[in-house]
Amino acid sequence: MAGTPTASPLSTGAPPAKTLENFDRRYANRVMLLLGGIVMVVLYVEGMLTPSLPTIQSDFGVDTAQVTLVISAYAVSGVALSPVVGKLGDIYGKRKILIGTMLAYAAAVSVTGFSPNFTFMVASRTIQGVGLTILPLGMSLVREEFPRELVPRAQGLLSALFGVGFAISLPVGSWVSQDYGWRTTYHTAIPVVVGLAIAVLVLVRESEYRRPDTKVDYVGAGLLGGALAGIVVALSQGQVWGWSSPLTLGFLGVGLALFAPFAIWERRWTRRRREPVVDMVLLRERNVAVTNVV
């Protein structure tokens, strides 16, 4: 069982370096296997949802514009929470935050299949958005557990699982949803999600890289979350509202406009020698950039 980490928090801005000679290959591969399993189960749940929208719409008696909220609510909360969750991982430890997000996701998945009404389902889907924060946390764990030479390969493999996982989960989730109902898809995911959360608790060590003195940039996170949320809502609802409708253009315009104050605020925040919500230098790395775009 993973114990309390004995390493003291680091004061540097980079994770402790692993080398090809001293890194724990078995443990690193175990972390990769768990992260891959988490990605697959999240994609399994999401893969069944889109083809199930007509059934969900009929079950709850909502219109087309309303039913798409089960998609956009998840996406908006996910993109808004990602920068905050990532920074909390630096402060309190990535294992601890990963377990917290897994438990929140497991709870949301557990109740969504029993949704008594549409409002309840949208609310639980909003909580499920924490599932989108798992991959960035996983990427950070990979950077700590693998030697620098192997990090791009490991991160690339984790990113590739998104495409492979979605290609597999879409037909499987669609089959379960169509033959047994969309609620059954959620029910079948519950034991897997809970099992993975327990596996992380038992098998994953706390990250050695901690920054307890770091201050979370909630203003920057809010501006970035608002910008991304506006764009996500416009893209997810545009087909329903019409791409030239005032609502679509309004959300898109607000989202794009918020990037300006976000950039200004982040510059001021960085000048105070505090860590920004998004490390623009880190985004130059291909695998990190691809992950955030996905």
C-alpha positions as a LaTeX table, in Angstrom:
\begin{tabular}{lrrr}
\hline
Residue & $x$ (\AA) & $y$ (\AA) & $z$ (\AA) \\
\hline
Met1 & 0.00 & 0.00 & 0.00 \\
Ala2 & 1.18 & 3.50 & $-0.73$ \\
Gly3 & 2.31 & 5.21 & 2.41 \\
Thr4 & 2.78 & 8.78 & 3.41 \\
Pro5 & 5.56 & 10.25 & 1.31 \\
Thr6 & 8.81 & 10.73 & 3.15 \\
Ala7 & 10.33 & 13.14 & 0.68 \\
Ser8 & 10.08 & 16.74 & 1.71 \\
Pro9 & 8.34 & 19.18 & $-0.59$ \\
Leu10 & 10.60 & 20.64 & $-3.21$ \\
Ser11 & 11.08 & 24.35 & $-3.59$ \\
Thr12 & 12.00 & 24.23 & $-7.25$ \\
Gly13 & 9.63 & 24.70 & $-10.15$ \\
Ala14 & 10.36 & 21.31 & $-11.69$ \\
Pro15 & 9.59 & 17.74 & $-10.61$ \\
Pro16 & 12.49 & 15.68 & $-9.23$ \\
Ala17 & 14.46 & 14.24 & $-12.11$ \\
Lys18 & 14.36 & 10.52 & $-12.78$ \\
Thr19 & 17.06 & 8.82 & $-14.83$ \\
Leu20 & 17.09 & 5.63 & $-16.84$ \\
Glu21 & 19.20 & 4.09 & $-14.08$ \\
Asn22 & 17.23 & 5.01 & $-10.97$ \\
Phe23 & 13.57 & 5.16 & $-11.95$ \\
Asp24 & 11.16 & 2.45 & $-10.82$ \\
Arg25 & 10.08 & 0.96 & $-14.15$ \\
Arg26 & 7.51 & $-1.40$ & $-12.65$ \\
Tyr27 & 5.86 & 1.36 & $-10.64$ \\
Ala28 & 5.89 & 3.79 & $-13.58$ \\
Asn29 & 4.25 & 1.20 & $-15.83$ \\
Arg30 & 1.67 & 0.53 & $-13.12$ \\
Val31 & 0.80 & 4.23 & $-13.01$ \\
Met32 & 0.48 & 4.25 & $-16.80$ \\
Leu33 & $-1.82$ & 1.21 & $-16.70$ \\
Leu34 & $-4.07$ & 2.83 & $-14.10$ \\
Leu35 & $-4.20$ & 6.13 & $-15.95$ \\
Gly36 & $-5.00$ & 4.29 & $-19.17$ \\
Gly37 & $-7.85$ & 2.47 & $-17.43$ \\
Ile38 & $-9.24$ & 5.73 & $-16.09$ \\
Val39 & $-9.14$ & 7.31 & $-19.55$ \\
Met40 & $-10.91$ & 4.29 & $-21.05$ \\
Val41 & $-13.77$ & 4.25 & $-18.54$ \\
Val42 & $-14.32$ & 8.01 & $-18.87$ \\
Leu43 & $-14.47$ & 7.61 & $-22.65$ \\
Tyr44 & $-16.79$ & 4.61 & $-22.30$ \\
Val45 & $-19.32$ & 6.75 & $-20.44$ \\
Glu46 & $-18.96$ & 9.63 & $-22.89$ \\
Gly47 & $-18.98$ & 7.34 & $-25.93$ \\
Met48 & $-22.50$ & 6.13 & $-25.24$ \\
Leu49 & $-23.95$ & 9.54 & $-24.48$ \\
Thr50 & $-24.16$ & 11.15 & $-27.93$ \\
Pro51 & $-26.11$ & 8.31 & $-29.60$ \\
Ser52 & $-28.33$ & 8.18 & $-26.50$ \\
Leu53 & $-29.43$ & 11.81 & $-26.70$ \\
Pro54 & $-32.69$ & 11.07 & $-28.59$ \\
Thr55 & $-33.64$ & 8.47 & $-25.97$ \\
Ile56 & $-32.76$ & 10.82 & $-23.10$ \\
Gln57 & $-34.77$ & 13.56 & $-24.78$ \\
Ser58 & $-37.79$ & 11.26 & $-25.03$ \\
Asp59 & $-37.45$ & 9.92 & $-21.48$ \\
Phe60 & $-37.42$ & 13.37 & $-19.90$ \\
Gly61 & $-39.69$ & 15.14 & $-22.39$ \\
Val62 & $-37.24$ & 17.93 & $-23.24$ \\
Asp63 & $-36.50$ & 19.61 & $-26.55$ \\
Thr64 & $-33.35$ & 19.36 & $-28.66$ \\
Ala65 & $-31.79$ & 22.53 & $-27.26$ \\
Gln66 & $-32.26$ & 21.31 & $-23.70$ \\
Val67 & $-30.98$ & 17.76 & $-24.16$ \\
Thr68 & $-27.62$ & 18.98 & $-25.49$ \\
Leu69 & $-27.02$ & 20.50 & $-22.05$ \\
Val70 & $-25.92$ & 17.07 & $-20.83$ \\
Ile71 & $-22.93$ & 17.44 & $-23.15$ \\
Ser72 & $-22.16$ & 21.13 & $-22.70$ \\
Ala73 & $-22.56$ & 21.07 & $-18.88$ \\
Tyr74 & $-19.90$ & 18.36 & $-18.67$ \\
Ala75 & $-17.55$ & 20.15 & $-21.06$ \\
Val76 & $-17.94$ & 23.59 & $-19.47$ \\
Ser77 & $-17.29$ & 22.38 & $-15.93$ \\
Gly78 & $-14.34$ & 20.30 & $-17.11$ \\
Val79 & $-12.54$ & 23.12 & $-18.88$ \\
Ala80 & $-13.26$ & 25.51 & $-16.01$ \\
Leu81 & $-11.98$ & 23.13 & $-13.33$ \\
Ser82 & $-8.86$ & 21.86 & $-15.13$ \\
Pro83 & $-6.47$ & 24.75 & $-14.31$ \\
Val84 & $-7.58$ & 24.90 & $-10.67$ \\
Val85 & $-7.36$ & 21.13 & $-10.15$ \\
Gly86 & $-3.92$ & 21.05 & $-11.73$ \\
Lys87 & $-2.63$ & 23.75 & $-9.40$ \\
Leu88 & $-4.20$ & 22.06 & $-6.37$ \\
Gly89 & $-2.27$ & 18.95 & $-7.37$ \\
Asp90 & 0.96 & 20.93 & $-7.14$ \\
Ile91 & 0.02 & 22.21 & $-3.69$ \\
Tyr92 & $-1.50$ & 19.20 & $-1.95$ \\
Gly93 & $-0.10$ & 16.32 & $-4.00$ \\
Lys94 & $-1.29$ & 14.85 & $-7.27$ \\
Arg95 & $-2.28$ & 11.50 & $-5.78$ \\
Lys96 & $-4.53$ & 13.14 & $-3.21$ \\
Ile97 & $-6.22$ & 15.37 & $-5.80$ \\
Leu98 & $-6.50$ & 12.50 & $-8.30$ \\
Ile99 & $-8.27$ & 10.38 & $-5.68$ \\
Gly100 & $-10.58$ & 13.29 & $-4.89$ \\
Thr101 & $-11.50$ & 13.81 & $-8.53$ \\
Met102 & $-11.99$ & 10.06 & $-9.03$ \\
Leu103 & $-14.33$ & 9.87 & $-6.03$ \\
Ala104 & $-16.31$ & 12.90 & $-7.23$ \\
Tyr105 & $-16.53$ & 11.38 & $-10.70$ \\
Ala106 & $-17.55$ & 7.99 & $-9.27$ \\
Ala107 & $-20.28$ & 9.61 & $-7.17$ \\
Ala108 & $-21.62$ & 11.55 & $-10.16$ \\
Val109 & $-21.56$ & 8.48 & $-12.43$ \\
Ser110 & $-23.31$ & 6.44 & $-9.72$ \\
Val111 & $-26.27$ & 8.80 & $-9.40$ \\
Thr112 & $-26.62$ & 9.86 & $-13.05$ \\
Gly113 & $-28.03$ & 6.49 & $-14.06$ \\
Phe114 & $-30.78$ & 6.96 & $-11.46$ \\
Ser115 & $-31.65$ & 10.54 & $-12.50$ \\
Pro116 & $-35.33$ & 11.14 & $-11.62$ \\
Asn117 & $-35.58$ & 14.22 & $-13.83$ \\
Phe118 & $-33.62$ & 16.18 & $-16.40$ \\
Thr119 & $-32.43$ & 18.90 & $-14.00$ \\
Phe120 & $-30.89$ & 16.26 & $-11.76$ \\
Met121 & $-29.10$ & 14.70 & $-14.74$ \\
Val122 & $-27.63$ & 18.03 & $-15.88$ \\
Ala123 & $-26.42$ & 18.73 & $-12.33$ \\
Ser124 & $-24.76$ & 15.32 & $-12.03$ \\
Arg125 & $-23.23$ & 15.74 & $-15.49$ \\
Thr126 & $-21.75$ & 19.03 & $-14.33$ \\
Ile127 & $-20.02$ & 17.22 & $-11.46$ \\
Gln128 & $-18.86$ & 14.56 & $-13.92$ \\
Gly129 & $-16.86$ & 17.29 & $-15.63$ \\
Val130 & $-14.05$ & 16.58 & $-13.16$ \\
Gly131 & $-13.34$ & 13.60 & $-15.39$ \\
Leu132 & $-11.78$ & 16.00 & $-17.88$ \\
Thr133 & $-9.22$ & 17.06 & $-15.27$ \\
Ile134 & $-7.84$ & 13.55 & $-14.82$ \\
Leu135 & $-5.67$ & 13.47 & $-17.94$ \\
Pro136 & $-3.74$ & 16.70 & $-17.14$ \\
Leu137 & $-3.12$ & 15.33 & $-13.64$ \\
Gly138 & $-1.99$ & 12.08 & $-15.20$ \\
Met139 & 0.40 & 13.90 & $-17.51$ \\
Ser140 & 1.95 & 15.59 & $-14.47$ \\
Leu141 & 2.41 & 12.23 & $-12.75$ \\
Val142 & 4.08 & 10.86 & $-15.87$ \\
Arg143 & 6.55 & 13.76 & $-15.86$ \\
Glu144 & 7.52 & 12.85 & $-12.31$ \\
Glu145 & 7.74 & 9.08 & $-12.61$ \\
Phe146 & 9.49 & 8.69 & $-15.97$ \\
Pro147 & 12.99 & 9.80 & $-16.98$ \\
Arg148 & 13.08 & 12.87 & $-19.17$ \\
Glu149 & 14.03 & 10.75 & $-22.18$ \\
Leu150 & 10.87 & 8.64 & $-21.85$ \\
Val151 & 8.38 & 11.37 & $-20.89$ \\
Pro152 & 7.41 & 12.34 & $-24.49$ \\
Arg153 & 6.81 & 8.69 & $-25.38$ \\
Ala154 & 4.73 & 8.03 & $-22.25$ \\
Gln155 & 2.70 & 11.22 & $-22.64$ \\
Gly156 & 2.20 & 10.51 & $-26.33$ \\
Leu157 & 0.89 & 7.04 & $-25.48$ \\
Leu158 & $-1.51$ & 8.49 & $-22.92$ \\
Ser159 & $-2.72$ & 11.06 & $-25.45$ \\
Ala160 & $-3.16$ & 8.37 & $-28.10$ \\
Leu161 & $-5.43$ & 6.47 & $-25.72$ \\
Phe162 & $-7.98$ & 9.22 & $-26.18$ \\
Gly163 & $-8.33$ & 8.46 & $-29.87$ \\
Val164 & $-8.13$ & 4.69 & $-29.45$ \\
Gly165 & $-10.38$ & 4.73 & $-26.41$ \\
Phe166 & $-13.05$ & 6.78 & $-28.12$ \\
Ala167 & $-12.93$ & 4.55 & $-31.21$ \\
Ile168 & $-13.56$ & 1.53 & $-28.98$ \\
Ser169 & $-15.93$ & 3.10 & $-26.46$ \\
Leu170 & $-18.28$ & 4.66 & $-29.02$ \\
Pro171 & $-19.52$ & 1.39 & $-30.57$ \\
Val172 & $-19.44$ & $-0.49$ & $-27.24$ \\
Gly173 & $-21.24$ & 2.27 & $-25.37$ \\
Ser174 & $-23.73$ & 2.66 & $-28.22$ \\
Trp175 & $-24.45$ & $-1.08$ & $-28.20$ \\
Val176 & $-25.06$ & $-1.19$ & $-24.44$ \\
Ser177 & $-27.17$ & 1.96 & $-24.62$ \\
Gln178 & $-29.31$ & 0.80 & $-27.54$ \\
Asp179 & $-29.83$ & $-2.77$ & $-26.32$ \\
Tyr180 & $-30.06$ & $-2.20$ & $-22.58$ \\
Gly181 & $-30.70$ & 1.54 & $-22.15$ \\
Trp182 & $-28.48$ & 4.53 & $-21.39$ \\
Arg183 & $-29.02$ & 4.09 & $-17.65$ \\
Thr184 & $-27.47$ & 0.61 & $-17.85$ \\
Thr185 & $-24.32$ & 2.10 & $-19.34$ \\
Tyr186 & $-23.90$ & 4.22 & $-16.23$ \\
His187 & $-24.67$ & 1.26 & $-13.96$ \\
Thr188 & $-22.01$ & $-0.90$ & $-15.64$ \\
Ala189 & $-19.43$ & 1.88 & $-15.24$ \\
Ile190 & $-19.96$ & 2.27 & $-11.47$ \\
Pro191 & $-17.92$ & $-0.73$ & $-10.25$ \\
Val192 & $-15.11$ & 0.03 & $-12.70$ \\
Val193 & $-14.82$ & 3.68 & $-11.64$ \\
Val194 & $-14.95$ & 2.79 & $-7.94$ \\
Gly195 & $-12.40$ & 0.00 & $-8.47$ \\
Leu196 & $-10.01$ & 2.34 & $-10.24$ \\
Ala197 & $-10.37$ & 4.94 & $-7.47$ \\
Ile198 & $-9.49$ & 2.27 & $-4.88$ \\
Ala199 & $-6.56$ & 1.12 & $-7.04$ \\
Val200 & $-5.19$ & 4.67 & $-7.15$ \\
Leu201 & $-5.57$ & 4.93 & $-3.37$ \\
Val202 & $-3.73$ & 1.65 & $-2.78$ \\
Leu203 & $-1.16$ & 1.51 & $-5.57$ \\
Val204 & $-0.14$ & 5.09 & $-6.38$ \\
Arg205 & 2.42 & 6.90 & $-4.24$ \\
Glu206 & 2.04 & 10.56 & $-3.42$ \\
Ser207 & 3.99 & 12.79 & $-5.77$ \\
Glu208 & 7.34 & 14.04 & $-4.51$ \\
Tyr209 & 6.78 & 17.40 & $-6.15$ \\
Arg210 & 4.82 & 19.65 & $-3.80$ \\
Arg211 & 4.44 & 23.42 & $-3.68$ \\
Pro212 & 2.50 & 24.12 & $-0.47$ \\
Asp213 & 3.57 & 27.76 & $-0.63$ \\
Thr214 & 1.97 & 28.22 & $-4.06$ \\
Lys215 & $-1.04$ & 30.51 & $-4.27$ \\
Val216 & $-3.84$ & 29.45 & $-6.59$ \\
Asp217 & $-4.65$ & 32.11 & $-9.15$ \\
Tyr218 & $-8.42$ & 31.95 & $-8.82$ \\
Val219 & $-8.94$ & 35.15 & $-10.81$ \\
Gly220 & $-6.89$ & 33.83 & $-13.72$ \\
Ala221 & $-8.61$ & 30.45 & $-13.46$ \\
Gly222 & $-12.00$ & 32.16 & $-13.51$ \\
Leu223 & $-11.12$ & 34.25 & $-16.56$ \\
Leu224 & $-9.70$ & 31.25 & $-18.40$ \\
Gly225 & $-12.64$ & 29.08 & $-17.38$ \\
Gly226 & $-15.09$ & 31.74 & $-18.54$ \\
Ala227 & $-13.28$ & 32.11 & $-21.86$ \\
Leu228 & $-13.21$ & 28.38 & $-22.52$ \\
Ala229 & $-16.77$ & 27.92 & $-21.28$ \\
Gly230 & $-18.08$ & 30.57 & $-23.67$ \\
Ile231 & $-16.36$ & 28.91 & $-26.61$ \\
Val232 & $-17.47$ & 25.42 & $-25.56$ \\
Val233 & $-21.10$ & 26.49 & $-25.19$ \\
Ala234 & $-21.02$ & 28.21 & $-28.59$ \\
Leu235 & $-19.53$ & 25.17 & $-30.30$ \\
Ser236 & $-21.76$ & 22.63 & $-28.54$ \\
Gln237 & $-25.01$ & 24.58 & $-28.92$ \\
Gly238 & $-24.31$ & 26.28 & $-32.25$ \\
Gln239 & $-25.92$ & 23.53 & $-34.30$ \\
Val240 & $-29.09$ & 23.80 & $-32.21$ \\
Trp241 & $-29.26$ & 27.59 & $-31.95$ \\
Gly242 & $-27.87$ & 28.25 & $-35.43$ \\
Trp243 & $-24.30$ & 29.28 & $-36.11$ \\
Ser244 & $-25.31$ & 32.85 & $-36.90$ \\
Ser245 & $-27.78$ & 33.23 & $-34.02$ \\
Pro246 & $-27.20$ & 35.99 & $-31.44$ \\
Leu247 & $-26.80$ & 33.40 & $-28.66$ \\
Thr248 & $-24.07$ & 31.47 & $-30.48$ \\
Leu249 & $-22.21$ & 34.60 & $-31.54$ \\
Gly250 & $-22.67$ & 36.13 & $-28.09$ \\
Phe251 & $-21.17$ & 33.19 & $-26.20$ \\
Leu252 & $-18.36$ & 32.90 & $-28.74$ \\
Gly253 & $-17.64$ & 36.64 & $-28.57$ \\
Val254 & $-17.59$ & 36.68 & $-24.77$ \\
Gly255 & $-15.33$ & 33.65 & $-24.69$ \\
Leu256 & $-12.83$ & 35.15 & $-27.12$ \\
Ala257 & $-12.99$ & 38.57 & $-25.45$ \\
Leu258 & $-12.11$ & 37.13 & $-22.03$ \\
Phe259 & $-8.73$ & 35.97 & $-23.31$ \\
Ala260 & $-7.53$ & 39.60 & $-23.35$ \\
Pro261 & $-8.09$ & 40.31 & $-19.62$ \\
Phe262 & $-6.81$ & 36.80 & $-18.87$ \\
Ala263 & $-3.52$ & 37.51 & $-20.64$ \\
Ile264 & $-3.19$ & 40.90 & $-18.90$ \\
Trp265 & $-3.91$ & 39.41 & $-15.48$ \\
Glu266 & $-1.51$ & 36.51 & $-15.99$ \\
Arg267 & 1.26 & 38.93 & $-16.94$ \\
Arg268 & 0.70 & 40.90 & $-13.74$ \\
Trp269 & 0.50 & 37.69 & $-11.71$ \\
Thr270 & 3.77 & 36.44 & $-13.17$ \\
Arg271 & 5.51 & 39.76 & $-12.47$ \\
Arg272 & 4.73 & 39.21 & $-8.80$ \\
Arg273 & 6.82 & 36.03 & $-9.10$ \\
Arg274 & 3.80 & 33.82 & $-8.68$ \\
Glu275 & 2.97 & 30.80 & $-10.78$ \\
Pro276 & 0.41 & 31.43 & $-13.55$ \\
Val277 & $-2.61$ & 29.23 & $-14.23$ \\
Val278 & $-1.14$ & 28.20 & $-17.58$ \\
Asp279 & 2.59 & 27.88 & $-18.17$ \\
Met280 & 2.91 & 29.25 & $-21.71$ \\
Val281 & 6.45 & 27.91 & $-21.97$ \\
Leu282 & 5.23 & 24.41 & $-21.11$ \\
Leu283 & 2.57 & 24.63 & $-23.81$ \\
Arg284 & 5.35 & 24.71 & $-26.39$ \\
Glu285 & 5.88 & 21.01 & $-25.69$ \\
Arg286 & 3.92 & 19.07 & $-28.29$ \\
Asn287 & 2.38 & 16.41 & $-26.03$ \\
Val288 & 1.29 & 18.93 & $-23.41$ \\
Ala289 & $-0.27$ & 21.19 & $-26.03$ \\
Val290 & $-2.12$ & 18.30 & $-27.69$ \\
Thr291 & $-3.50$ & 17.14 & $-24.34$ \\
Asn292 & $-4.88$ & 20.56 & $-23.46$ \\
Val293 & $-6.42$ & 21.01 & $-26.90$ \\
Val294 & $-8.10$ & 17.60 & $-26.61$ \\
\hline
\end{tabular}
